Short mmCIF file of C-alpha atoms in Angstrom, two decimals:
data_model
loop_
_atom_site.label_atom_id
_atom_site.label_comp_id
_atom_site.label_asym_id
_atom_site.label_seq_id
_atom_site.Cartn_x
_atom_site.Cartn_y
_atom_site.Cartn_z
CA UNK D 1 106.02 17.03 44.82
CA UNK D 2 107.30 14.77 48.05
CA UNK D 3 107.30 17.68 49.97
CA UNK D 4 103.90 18.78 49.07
CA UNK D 5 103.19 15.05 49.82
CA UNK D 6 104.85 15.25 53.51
CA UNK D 7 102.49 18.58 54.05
CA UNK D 8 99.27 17.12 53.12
CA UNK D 9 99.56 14.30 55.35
CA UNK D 10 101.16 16.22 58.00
CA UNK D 11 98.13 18.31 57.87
CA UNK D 12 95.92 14.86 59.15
CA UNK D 13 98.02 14.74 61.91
CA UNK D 14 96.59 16.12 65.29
CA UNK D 15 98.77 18.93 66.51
CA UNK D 16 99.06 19.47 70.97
CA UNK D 17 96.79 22.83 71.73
CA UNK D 18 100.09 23.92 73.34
CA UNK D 19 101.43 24.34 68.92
CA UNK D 20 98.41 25.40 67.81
CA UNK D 21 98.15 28.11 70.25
CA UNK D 22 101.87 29.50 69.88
CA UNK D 23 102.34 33.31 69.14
CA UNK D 24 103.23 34.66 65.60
CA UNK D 25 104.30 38.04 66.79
CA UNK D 26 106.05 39.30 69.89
CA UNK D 27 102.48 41.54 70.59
CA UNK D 28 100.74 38.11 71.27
CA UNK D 29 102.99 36.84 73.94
CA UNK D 30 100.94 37.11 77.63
CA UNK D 31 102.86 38.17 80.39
CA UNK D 32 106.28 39.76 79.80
CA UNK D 33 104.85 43.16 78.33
CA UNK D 34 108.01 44.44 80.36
CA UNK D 35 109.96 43.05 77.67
CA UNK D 36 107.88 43.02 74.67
CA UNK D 37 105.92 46.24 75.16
CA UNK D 38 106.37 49.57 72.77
CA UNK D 39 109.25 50.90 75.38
CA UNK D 40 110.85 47.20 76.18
CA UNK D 41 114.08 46.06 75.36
CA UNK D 42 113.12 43.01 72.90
CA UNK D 43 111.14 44.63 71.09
CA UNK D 44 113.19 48.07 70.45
CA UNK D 45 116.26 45.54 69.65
CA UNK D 46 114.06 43.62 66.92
CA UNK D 47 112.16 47.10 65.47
CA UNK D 48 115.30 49.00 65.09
CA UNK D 49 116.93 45.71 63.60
CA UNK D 50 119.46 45.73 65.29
CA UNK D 51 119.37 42.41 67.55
CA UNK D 52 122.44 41.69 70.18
CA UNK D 53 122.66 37.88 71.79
CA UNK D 54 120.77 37.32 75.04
CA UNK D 55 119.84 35.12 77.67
CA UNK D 56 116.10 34.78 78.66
CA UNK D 57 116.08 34.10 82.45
CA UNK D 58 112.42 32.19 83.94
CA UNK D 59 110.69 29.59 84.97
CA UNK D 60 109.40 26.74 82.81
CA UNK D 61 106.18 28.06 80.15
CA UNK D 62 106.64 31.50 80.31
CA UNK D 63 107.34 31.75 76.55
CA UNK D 64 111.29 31.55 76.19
CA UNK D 65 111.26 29.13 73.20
CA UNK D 66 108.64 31.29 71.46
CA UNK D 67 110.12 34.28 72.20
CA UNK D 68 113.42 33.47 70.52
CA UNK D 69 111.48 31.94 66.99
CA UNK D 70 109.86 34.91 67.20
CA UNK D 71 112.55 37.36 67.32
CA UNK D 72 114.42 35.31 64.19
CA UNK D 73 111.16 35.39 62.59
CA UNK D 74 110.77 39.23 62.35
CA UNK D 75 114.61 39.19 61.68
CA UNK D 76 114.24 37.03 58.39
CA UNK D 77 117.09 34.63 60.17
CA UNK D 78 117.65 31.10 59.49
CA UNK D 79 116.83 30.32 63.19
CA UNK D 80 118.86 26.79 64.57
CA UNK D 81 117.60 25.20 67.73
CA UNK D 82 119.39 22.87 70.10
CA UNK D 83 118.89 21.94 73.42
CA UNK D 84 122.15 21.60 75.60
CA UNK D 85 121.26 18.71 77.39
CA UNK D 86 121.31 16.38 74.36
CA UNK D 87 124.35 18.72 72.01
CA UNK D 88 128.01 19.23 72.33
CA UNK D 89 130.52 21.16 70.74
CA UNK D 90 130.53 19.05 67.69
CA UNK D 91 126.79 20.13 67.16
CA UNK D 92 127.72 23.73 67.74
CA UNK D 93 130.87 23.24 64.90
CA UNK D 94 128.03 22.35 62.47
CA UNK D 95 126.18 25.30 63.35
CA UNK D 96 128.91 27.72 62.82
CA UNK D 97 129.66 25.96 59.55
CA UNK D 98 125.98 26.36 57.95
CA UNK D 99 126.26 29.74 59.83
CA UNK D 100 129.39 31.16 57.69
CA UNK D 101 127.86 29.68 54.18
CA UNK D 102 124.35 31.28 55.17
CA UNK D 103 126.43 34.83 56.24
CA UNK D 104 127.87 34.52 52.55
CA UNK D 105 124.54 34.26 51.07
CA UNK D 106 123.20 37.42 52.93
CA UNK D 107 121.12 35.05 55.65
CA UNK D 108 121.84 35.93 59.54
CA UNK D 109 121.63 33.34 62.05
CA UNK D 110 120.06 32.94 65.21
CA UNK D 111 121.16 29.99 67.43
CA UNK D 112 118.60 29.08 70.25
CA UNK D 113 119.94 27.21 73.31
CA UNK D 114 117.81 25.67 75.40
CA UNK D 115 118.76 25.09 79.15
CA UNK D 116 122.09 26.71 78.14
CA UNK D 117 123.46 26.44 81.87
CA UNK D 118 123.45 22.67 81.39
CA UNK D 119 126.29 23.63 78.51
CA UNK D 120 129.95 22.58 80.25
CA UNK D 121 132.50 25.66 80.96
CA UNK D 122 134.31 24.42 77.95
CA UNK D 123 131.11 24.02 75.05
CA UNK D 124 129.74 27.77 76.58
CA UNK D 125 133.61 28.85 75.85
CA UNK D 126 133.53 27.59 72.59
CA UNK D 127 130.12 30.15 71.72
CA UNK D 128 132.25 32.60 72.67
CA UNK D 129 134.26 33.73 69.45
CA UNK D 130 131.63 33.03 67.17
CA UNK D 131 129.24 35.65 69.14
CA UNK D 132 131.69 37.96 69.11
CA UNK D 133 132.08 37.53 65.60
CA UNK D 134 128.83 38.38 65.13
CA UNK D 135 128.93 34.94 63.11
CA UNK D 136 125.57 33.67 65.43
CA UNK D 137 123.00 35.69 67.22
CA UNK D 138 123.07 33.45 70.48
CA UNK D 139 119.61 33.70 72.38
CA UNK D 140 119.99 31.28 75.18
CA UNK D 141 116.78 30.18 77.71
CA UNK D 142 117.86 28.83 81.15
CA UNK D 143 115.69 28.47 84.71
CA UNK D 144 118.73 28.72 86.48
CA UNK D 145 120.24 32.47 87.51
CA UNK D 146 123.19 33.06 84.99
CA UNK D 147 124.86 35.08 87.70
CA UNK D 148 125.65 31.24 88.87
CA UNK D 149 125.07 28.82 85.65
CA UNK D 150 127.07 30.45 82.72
CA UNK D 151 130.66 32.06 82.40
CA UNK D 152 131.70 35.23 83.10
CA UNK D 153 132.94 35.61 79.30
CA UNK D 154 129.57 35.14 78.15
CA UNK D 155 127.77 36.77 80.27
CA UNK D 156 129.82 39.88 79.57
CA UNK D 157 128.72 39.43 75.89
CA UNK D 158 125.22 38.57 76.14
CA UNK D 159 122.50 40.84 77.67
CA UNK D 160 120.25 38.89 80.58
CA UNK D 161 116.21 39.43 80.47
CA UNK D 162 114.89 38.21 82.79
CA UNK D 163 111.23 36.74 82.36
CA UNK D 164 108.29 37.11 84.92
CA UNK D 165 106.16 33.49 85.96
CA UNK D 166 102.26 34.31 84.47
CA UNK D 167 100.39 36.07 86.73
CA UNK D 168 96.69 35.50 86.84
CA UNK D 169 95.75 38.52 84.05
CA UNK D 170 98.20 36.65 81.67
CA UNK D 171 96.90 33.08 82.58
CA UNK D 172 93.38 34.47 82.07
CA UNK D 173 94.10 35.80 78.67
CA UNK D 174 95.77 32.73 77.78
CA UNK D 175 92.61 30.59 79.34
CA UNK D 176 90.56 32.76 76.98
CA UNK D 177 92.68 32.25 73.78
CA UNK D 178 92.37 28.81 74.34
CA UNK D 179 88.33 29.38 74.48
CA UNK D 180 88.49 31.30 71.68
CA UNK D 181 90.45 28.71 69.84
CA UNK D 182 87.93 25.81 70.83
CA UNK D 183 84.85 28.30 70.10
CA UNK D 184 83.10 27.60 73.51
CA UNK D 185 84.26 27.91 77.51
CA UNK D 186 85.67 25.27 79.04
CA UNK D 187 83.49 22.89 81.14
CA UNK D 188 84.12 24.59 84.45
CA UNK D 189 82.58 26.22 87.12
CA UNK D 190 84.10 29.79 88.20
CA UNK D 191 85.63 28.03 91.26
CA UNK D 192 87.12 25.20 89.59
CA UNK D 193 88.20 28.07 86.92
CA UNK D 194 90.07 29.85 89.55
CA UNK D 195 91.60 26.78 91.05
CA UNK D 196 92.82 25.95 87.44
CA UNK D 197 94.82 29.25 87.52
CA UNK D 198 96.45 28.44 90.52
CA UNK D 199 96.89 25.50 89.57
CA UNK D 200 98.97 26.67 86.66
CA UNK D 201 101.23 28.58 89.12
CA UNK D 202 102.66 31.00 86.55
CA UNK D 203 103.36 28.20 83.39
CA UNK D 204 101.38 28.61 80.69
CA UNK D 205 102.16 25.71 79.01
CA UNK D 206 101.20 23.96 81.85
CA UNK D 207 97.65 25.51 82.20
CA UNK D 208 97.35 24.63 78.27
CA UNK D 209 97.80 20.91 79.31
CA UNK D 210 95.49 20.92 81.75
CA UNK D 211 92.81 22.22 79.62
CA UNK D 212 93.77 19.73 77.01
CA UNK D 213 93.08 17.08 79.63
CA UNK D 214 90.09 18.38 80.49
CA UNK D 215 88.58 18.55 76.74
CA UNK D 216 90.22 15.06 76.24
CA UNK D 217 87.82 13.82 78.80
CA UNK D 218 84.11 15.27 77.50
CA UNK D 219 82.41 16.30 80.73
CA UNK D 220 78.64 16.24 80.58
CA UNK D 221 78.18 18.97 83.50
CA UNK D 222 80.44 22.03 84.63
CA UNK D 223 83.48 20.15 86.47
CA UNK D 224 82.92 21.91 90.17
CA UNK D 225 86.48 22.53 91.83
CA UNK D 226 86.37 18.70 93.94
CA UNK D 227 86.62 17.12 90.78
CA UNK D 228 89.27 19.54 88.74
CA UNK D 229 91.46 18.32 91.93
CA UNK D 230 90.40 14.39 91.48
CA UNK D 231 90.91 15.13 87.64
CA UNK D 232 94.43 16.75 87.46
CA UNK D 233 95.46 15.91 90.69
CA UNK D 234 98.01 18.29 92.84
CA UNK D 235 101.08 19.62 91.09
CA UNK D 236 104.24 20.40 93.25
CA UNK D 237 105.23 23.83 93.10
CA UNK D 238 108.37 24.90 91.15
CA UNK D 239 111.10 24.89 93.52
CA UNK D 240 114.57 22.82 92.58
CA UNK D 241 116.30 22.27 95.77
CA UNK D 242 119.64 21.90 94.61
CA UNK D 243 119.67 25.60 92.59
CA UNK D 244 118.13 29.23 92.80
CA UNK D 245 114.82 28.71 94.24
CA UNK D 246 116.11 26.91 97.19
CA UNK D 247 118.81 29.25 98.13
CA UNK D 248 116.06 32.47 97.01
CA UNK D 249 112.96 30.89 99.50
CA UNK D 250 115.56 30.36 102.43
CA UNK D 251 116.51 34.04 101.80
CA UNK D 252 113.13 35.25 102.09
CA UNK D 253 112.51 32.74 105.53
CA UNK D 254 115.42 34.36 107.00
CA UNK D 255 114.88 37.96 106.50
CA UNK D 256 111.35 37.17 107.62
CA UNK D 257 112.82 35.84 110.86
CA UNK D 258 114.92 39.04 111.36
CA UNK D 259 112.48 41.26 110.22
CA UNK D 260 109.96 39.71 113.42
CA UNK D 261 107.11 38.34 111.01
CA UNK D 262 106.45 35.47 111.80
CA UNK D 263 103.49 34.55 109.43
CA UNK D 264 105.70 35.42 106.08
CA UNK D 265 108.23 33.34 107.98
CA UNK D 266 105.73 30.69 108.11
CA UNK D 267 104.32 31.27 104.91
CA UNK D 268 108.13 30.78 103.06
CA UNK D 269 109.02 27.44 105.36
CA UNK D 270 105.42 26.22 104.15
CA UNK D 271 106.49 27.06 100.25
CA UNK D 272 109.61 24.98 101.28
CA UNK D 273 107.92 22.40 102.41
CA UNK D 274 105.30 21.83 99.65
CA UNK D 275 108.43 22.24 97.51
CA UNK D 276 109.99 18.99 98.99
CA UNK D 277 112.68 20.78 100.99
CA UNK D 278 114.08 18.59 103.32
CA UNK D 279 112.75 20.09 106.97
CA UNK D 280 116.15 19.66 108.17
CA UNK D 281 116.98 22.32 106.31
CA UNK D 282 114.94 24.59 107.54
CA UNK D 283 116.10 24.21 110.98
CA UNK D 284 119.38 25.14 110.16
CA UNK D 285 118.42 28.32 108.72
CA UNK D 286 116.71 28.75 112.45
CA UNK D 287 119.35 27.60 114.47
CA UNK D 288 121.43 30.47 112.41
CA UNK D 289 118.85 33.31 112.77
CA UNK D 290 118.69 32.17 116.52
CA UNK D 291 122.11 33.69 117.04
CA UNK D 292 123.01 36.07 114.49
CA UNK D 293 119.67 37.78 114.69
CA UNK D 294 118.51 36.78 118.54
CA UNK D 295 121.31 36.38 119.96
CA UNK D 296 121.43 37.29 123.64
CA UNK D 297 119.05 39.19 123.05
CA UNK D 298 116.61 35.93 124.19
CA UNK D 299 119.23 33.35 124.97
CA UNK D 300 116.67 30.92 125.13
CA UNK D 301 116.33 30.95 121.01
CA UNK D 302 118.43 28.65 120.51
CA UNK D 303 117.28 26.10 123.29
CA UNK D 304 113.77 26.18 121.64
CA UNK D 305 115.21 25.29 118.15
CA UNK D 306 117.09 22.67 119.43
CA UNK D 307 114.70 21.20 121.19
CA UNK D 308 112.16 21.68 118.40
CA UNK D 309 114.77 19.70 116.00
CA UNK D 310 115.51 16.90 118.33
CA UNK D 311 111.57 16.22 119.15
CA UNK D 312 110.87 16.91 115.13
CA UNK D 313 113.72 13.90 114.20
CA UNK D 314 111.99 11.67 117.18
CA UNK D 315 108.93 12.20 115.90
CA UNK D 316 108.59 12.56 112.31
CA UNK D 317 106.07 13.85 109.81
CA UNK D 318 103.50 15.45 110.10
CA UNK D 319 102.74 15.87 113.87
CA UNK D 320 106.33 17.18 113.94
CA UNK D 321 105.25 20.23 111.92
CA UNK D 322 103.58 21.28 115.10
CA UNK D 323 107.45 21.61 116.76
CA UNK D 324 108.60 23.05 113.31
CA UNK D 325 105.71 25.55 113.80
CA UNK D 326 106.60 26.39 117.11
CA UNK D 327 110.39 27.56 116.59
CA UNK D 328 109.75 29.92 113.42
CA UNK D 329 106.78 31.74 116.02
CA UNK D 330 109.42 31.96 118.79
CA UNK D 331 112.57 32.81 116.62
CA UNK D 332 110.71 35.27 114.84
CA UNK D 333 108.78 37.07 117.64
CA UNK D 334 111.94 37.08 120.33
CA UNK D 335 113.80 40.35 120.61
CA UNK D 336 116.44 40.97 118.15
CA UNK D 337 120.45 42.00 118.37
CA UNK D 338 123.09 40.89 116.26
CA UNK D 339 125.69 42.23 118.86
CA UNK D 340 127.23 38.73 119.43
CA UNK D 341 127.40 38.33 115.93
CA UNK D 342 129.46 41.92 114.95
CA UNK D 343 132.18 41.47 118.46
CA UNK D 344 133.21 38.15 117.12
CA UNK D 345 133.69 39.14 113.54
CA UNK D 346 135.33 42.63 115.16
CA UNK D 347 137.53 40.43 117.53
CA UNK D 348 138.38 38.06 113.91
CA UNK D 349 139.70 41.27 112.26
CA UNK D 350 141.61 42.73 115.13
CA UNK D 351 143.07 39.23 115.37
CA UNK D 352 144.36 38.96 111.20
CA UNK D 353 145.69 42.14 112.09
CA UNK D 354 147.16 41.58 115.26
CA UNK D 355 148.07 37.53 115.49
CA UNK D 356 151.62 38.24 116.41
CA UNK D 357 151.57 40.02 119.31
CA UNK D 358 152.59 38.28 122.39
CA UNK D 359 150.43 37.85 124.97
CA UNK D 360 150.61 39.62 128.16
CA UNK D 361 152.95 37.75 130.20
CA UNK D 362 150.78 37.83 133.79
CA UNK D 363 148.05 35.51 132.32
CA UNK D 364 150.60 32.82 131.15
CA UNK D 365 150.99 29.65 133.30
CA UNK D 366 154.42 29.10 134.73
CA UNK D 367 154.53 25.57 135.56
CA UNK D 368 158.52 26.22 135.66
CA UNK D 369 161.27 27.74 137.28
CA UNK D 370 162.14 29.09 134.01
CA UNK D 371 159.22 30.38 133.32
CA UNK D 372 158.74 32.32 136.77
CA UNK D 373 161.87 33.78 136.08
CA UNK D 374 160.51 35.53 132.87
CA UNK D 375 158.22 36.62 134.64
CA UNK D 376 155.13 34.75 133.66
CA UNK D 377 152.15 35.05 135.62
CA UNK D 378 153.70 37.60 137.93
CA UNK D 379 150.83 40.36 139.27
CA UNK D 380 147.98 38.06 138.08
CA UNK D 381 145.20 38.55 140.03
CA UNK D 382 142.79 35.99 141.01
CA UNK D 383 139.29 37.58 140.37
CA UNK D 384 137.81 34.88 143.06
CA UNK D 385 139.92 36.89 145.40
CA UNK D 386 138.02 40.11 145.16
CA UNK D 387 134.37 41.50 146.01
CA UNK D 388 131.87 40.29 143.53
CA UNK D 389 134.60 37.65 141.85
CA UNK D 390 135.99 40.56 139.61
CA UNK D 391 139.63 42.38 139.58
CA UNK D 392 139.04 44.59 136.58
CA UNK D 393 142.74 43.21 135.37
CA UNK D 394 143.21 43.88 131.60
CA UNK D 395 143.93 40.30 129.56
CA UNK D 396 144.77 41.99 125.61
CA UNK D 397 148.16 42.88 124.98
CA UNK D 398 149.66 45.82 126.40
CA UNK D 399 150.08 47.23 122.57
CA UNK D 400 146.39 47.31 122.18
CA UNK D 401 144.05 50.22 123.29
CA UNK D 402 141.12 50.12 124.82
CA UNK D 403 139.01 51.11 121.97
CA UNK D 404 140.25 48.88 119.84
CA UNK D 405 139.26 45.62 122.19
CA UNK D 406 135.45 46.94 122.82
CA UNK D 407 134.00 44.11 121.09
CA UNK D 408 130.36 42.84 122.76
CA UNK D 409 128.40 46.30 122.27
CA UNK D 410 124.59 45.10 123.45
CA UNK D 411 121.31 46.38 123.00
CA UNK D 412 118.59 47.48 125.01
CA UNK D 413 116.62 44.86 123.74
CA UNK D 414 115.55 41.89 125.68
CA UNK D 415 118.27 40.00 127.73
CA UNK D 416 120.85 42.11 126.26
CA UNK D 417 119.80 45.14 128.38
CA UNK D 418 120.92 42.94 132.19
CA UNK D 419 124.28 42.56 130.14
CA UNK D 420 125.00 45.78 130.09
CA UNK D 421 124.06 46.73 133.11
CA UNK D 422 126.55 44.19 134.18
CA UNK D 423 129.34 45.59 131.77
CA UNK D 424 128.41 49.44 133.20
CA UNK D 425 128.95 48.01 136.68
CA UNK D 426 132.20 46.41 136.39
CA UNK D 427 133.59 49.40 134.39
CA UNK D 428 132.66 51.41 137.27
CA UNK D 429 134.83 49.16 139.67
CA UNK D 430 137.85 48.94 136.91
CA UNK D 431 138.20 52.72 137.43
CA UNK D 432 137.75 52.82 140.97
CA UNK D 433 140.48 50.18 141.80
CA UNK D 434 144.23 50.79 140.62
#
């Protein structure tokens, strides 16, 4: 009879459009059909009943915690959630304990973890026997990439799926449940509609939010997109600049560098900045692509980033975007050769191969008698002393051949093509003069 009590008032209570709304089968979740289609690997795992633990990989709203009450749902499992930023190990001991008497009985269980990477090396290790046992079904949710987050041991007994941020179809189809649900459209004009999608950015539980707010509020006319923006104000993009999506957008700036495109190399430093990335940043990731990917190949790359960084610290926000703006163009439209780059990381492995061998003794200084006596610096040649400042002497060790010491291989690109020219020229006078 209490219980029955609890219910009925529990009933009076308002419930968030974001409960109301939440999926009773995998076939109503929007947006990761890749997982939950006929053919995906969720749903073949929960039809053939058969479920193995797993790790759903995304971004916040994208339906991990649904997902996984789902899946225990269809499985008839006593389904235990816990999030790891507020549980330890002496949580988890509980679980496993309810877990055994419930196995007795003929109940599985299904242990959610929420943000699972912020679990310690230790609490993940202590999942580890009891998922092996079969004991739990772990199904763990985490926005960070597990490759990084969670231990190897786990990893190697949980399968990783990895789930996609709403595109605009699936934000659309949720935007209509929610009409459906409220039995009208919402108050909006189709701009302000479209801006409320992109608002969202992928998050679904976001975009439920907004429309909450928007109800909340009672407009008498169609909101136009001016006051959607006044209304829910701007929403940073997700981007944490401490984990994956910083390291992922400075991976897609760089390769837009190399790759010469300079408005994708714009459009990522732009992502980074609306993220909150420090600029600072960003100009290291140029002053790198200036010589691994430039190189000599327009020695004046890295000049123009420096100088771009110096007048962007002098400055400051925002006119120093303009400087900012200025080295991505010039980075990413200059010629490209990484040959500086590959004859000092040739010229590192001959030298952990070769660190022992003496040096030749005719380019050592012999300050005294002693020395001169060994013979160093006998037959050096001064280069000054010769036409165009060059002697063609050898300076490796005599044990090394010639092939092995051709380091600096340039391009014909750019600047790079006068310096080997040069290098053609002064091989021709090495083999003309004994």
């Amino acid at each position: 009879m209490l219980e029955k009590s609890l219910s009925l008032f529990e009933s009076q209570v308002p419930r968030p459009l974001a409960e109301v709304l939440r999926p009773v089968a995998l076939a109503d979740v929007v947006g990761q059909e890749h997982l939950l289609g006929e053919n995906g690997p969720i749903a073949r795992m929960v039809t053939s009943n058969s479920v193995s633990s797993f790790v759903l990989w995304g971004p916040p709203g994208v339906g991990k915690t649904t997902i996984a009450r789902l899946v225990a749902s269809e499985l008839k499992a006593h389904f235990v959630q816990l999030s790891a930023v507020m549980s330890g190990v002496a949580d988890l001991r509980k679980v496993f304990e309810q877990a055994r008497l419930d196995r007795n009985a003929g109940y599985q269980t299904v242990l959610f973890v929420d943000e699972l990477h912020r679990f310690n090396r230790s609490t993940q290790d202590a999942l580890l026997p009891h998922v092996e046992s079969g004991l739990i079904t772990l199904i763990g949710a985490t926005t960070e990439n597990p490759s990084f987050s969670l231990v190897g041991a786990l990893l190697s007994r949980a399968r990783v799926f990895t789930l996609n941020p709403l595109d605009q179809a699936a934000l659309g189809e949720l935007l209509a449940k929610i009409e459906k649900h409220i039995s009208q459209p919402l108050p909006l004009t189709a701009d302000a509609r479209n801006a409320l999608l992109n608002l969202a950015d992928g998050d679904g539980r976001y975009l439920i939010g907004m429309a909450e707010e928007i109800l909340r509020i009672k407009p008498d006319n169609a909101i136009d997109e001016v006051q959607l923006s006044k209304l829910l104000q701007k929403r940073l993009p997700l981007y944490d600049k401490a984990q994956d999506g910083h390291y992922n957008l400075l991976s897609c700036f760089h390769k837009s560098l190399r790759g010469s495109d300079a408005d994708a190399a714009l459009y990522w430093a732009a992502r980074m900045i609306e993220g909150g990335e420090d600029p600072n940043v960003i100009f290291r990731r140029l002053a790198c692509a200036a010589s691994e990917d430039v190189g000599l190949a327009d020695p004046q790359a890295m000049p123009q980033v420096v100088a771009a960084w110096e007048a962007f610290e002098r400055i400051g926000w925002p006119e120093a975007r303009l400087f900012l703006a200025q080295a991505i163009i010039y980075v990413a439209t200059s010629p490209k050769s990484n040959a500086s780059y590959r004859a000092f990381d040739a010229a590192l492995s001959l030298a952990r191969r070769t660190g022992s061998i003496p040096p030749p003794k005719h380019i050592l200084n012999a300050p005294t008698k002693l020395m001169k006596h060994l013979g160093y610096n006998e037959g050096y040649r001064y280069d000054h002393d010769y036409p165009d400042a060059y002697s063609g002497q050898s300076f490796f060790p005599a044990e090394l051949q010639e092939d092995d010491v051709a380091f600096f291989k340039p391009n014909e690109r750019g600047y790079e093509r006068e310096l080997a020219k040069r290098q053609a020229y002064w091989q021709r006078i090495k083999k003309d003069r004994p």
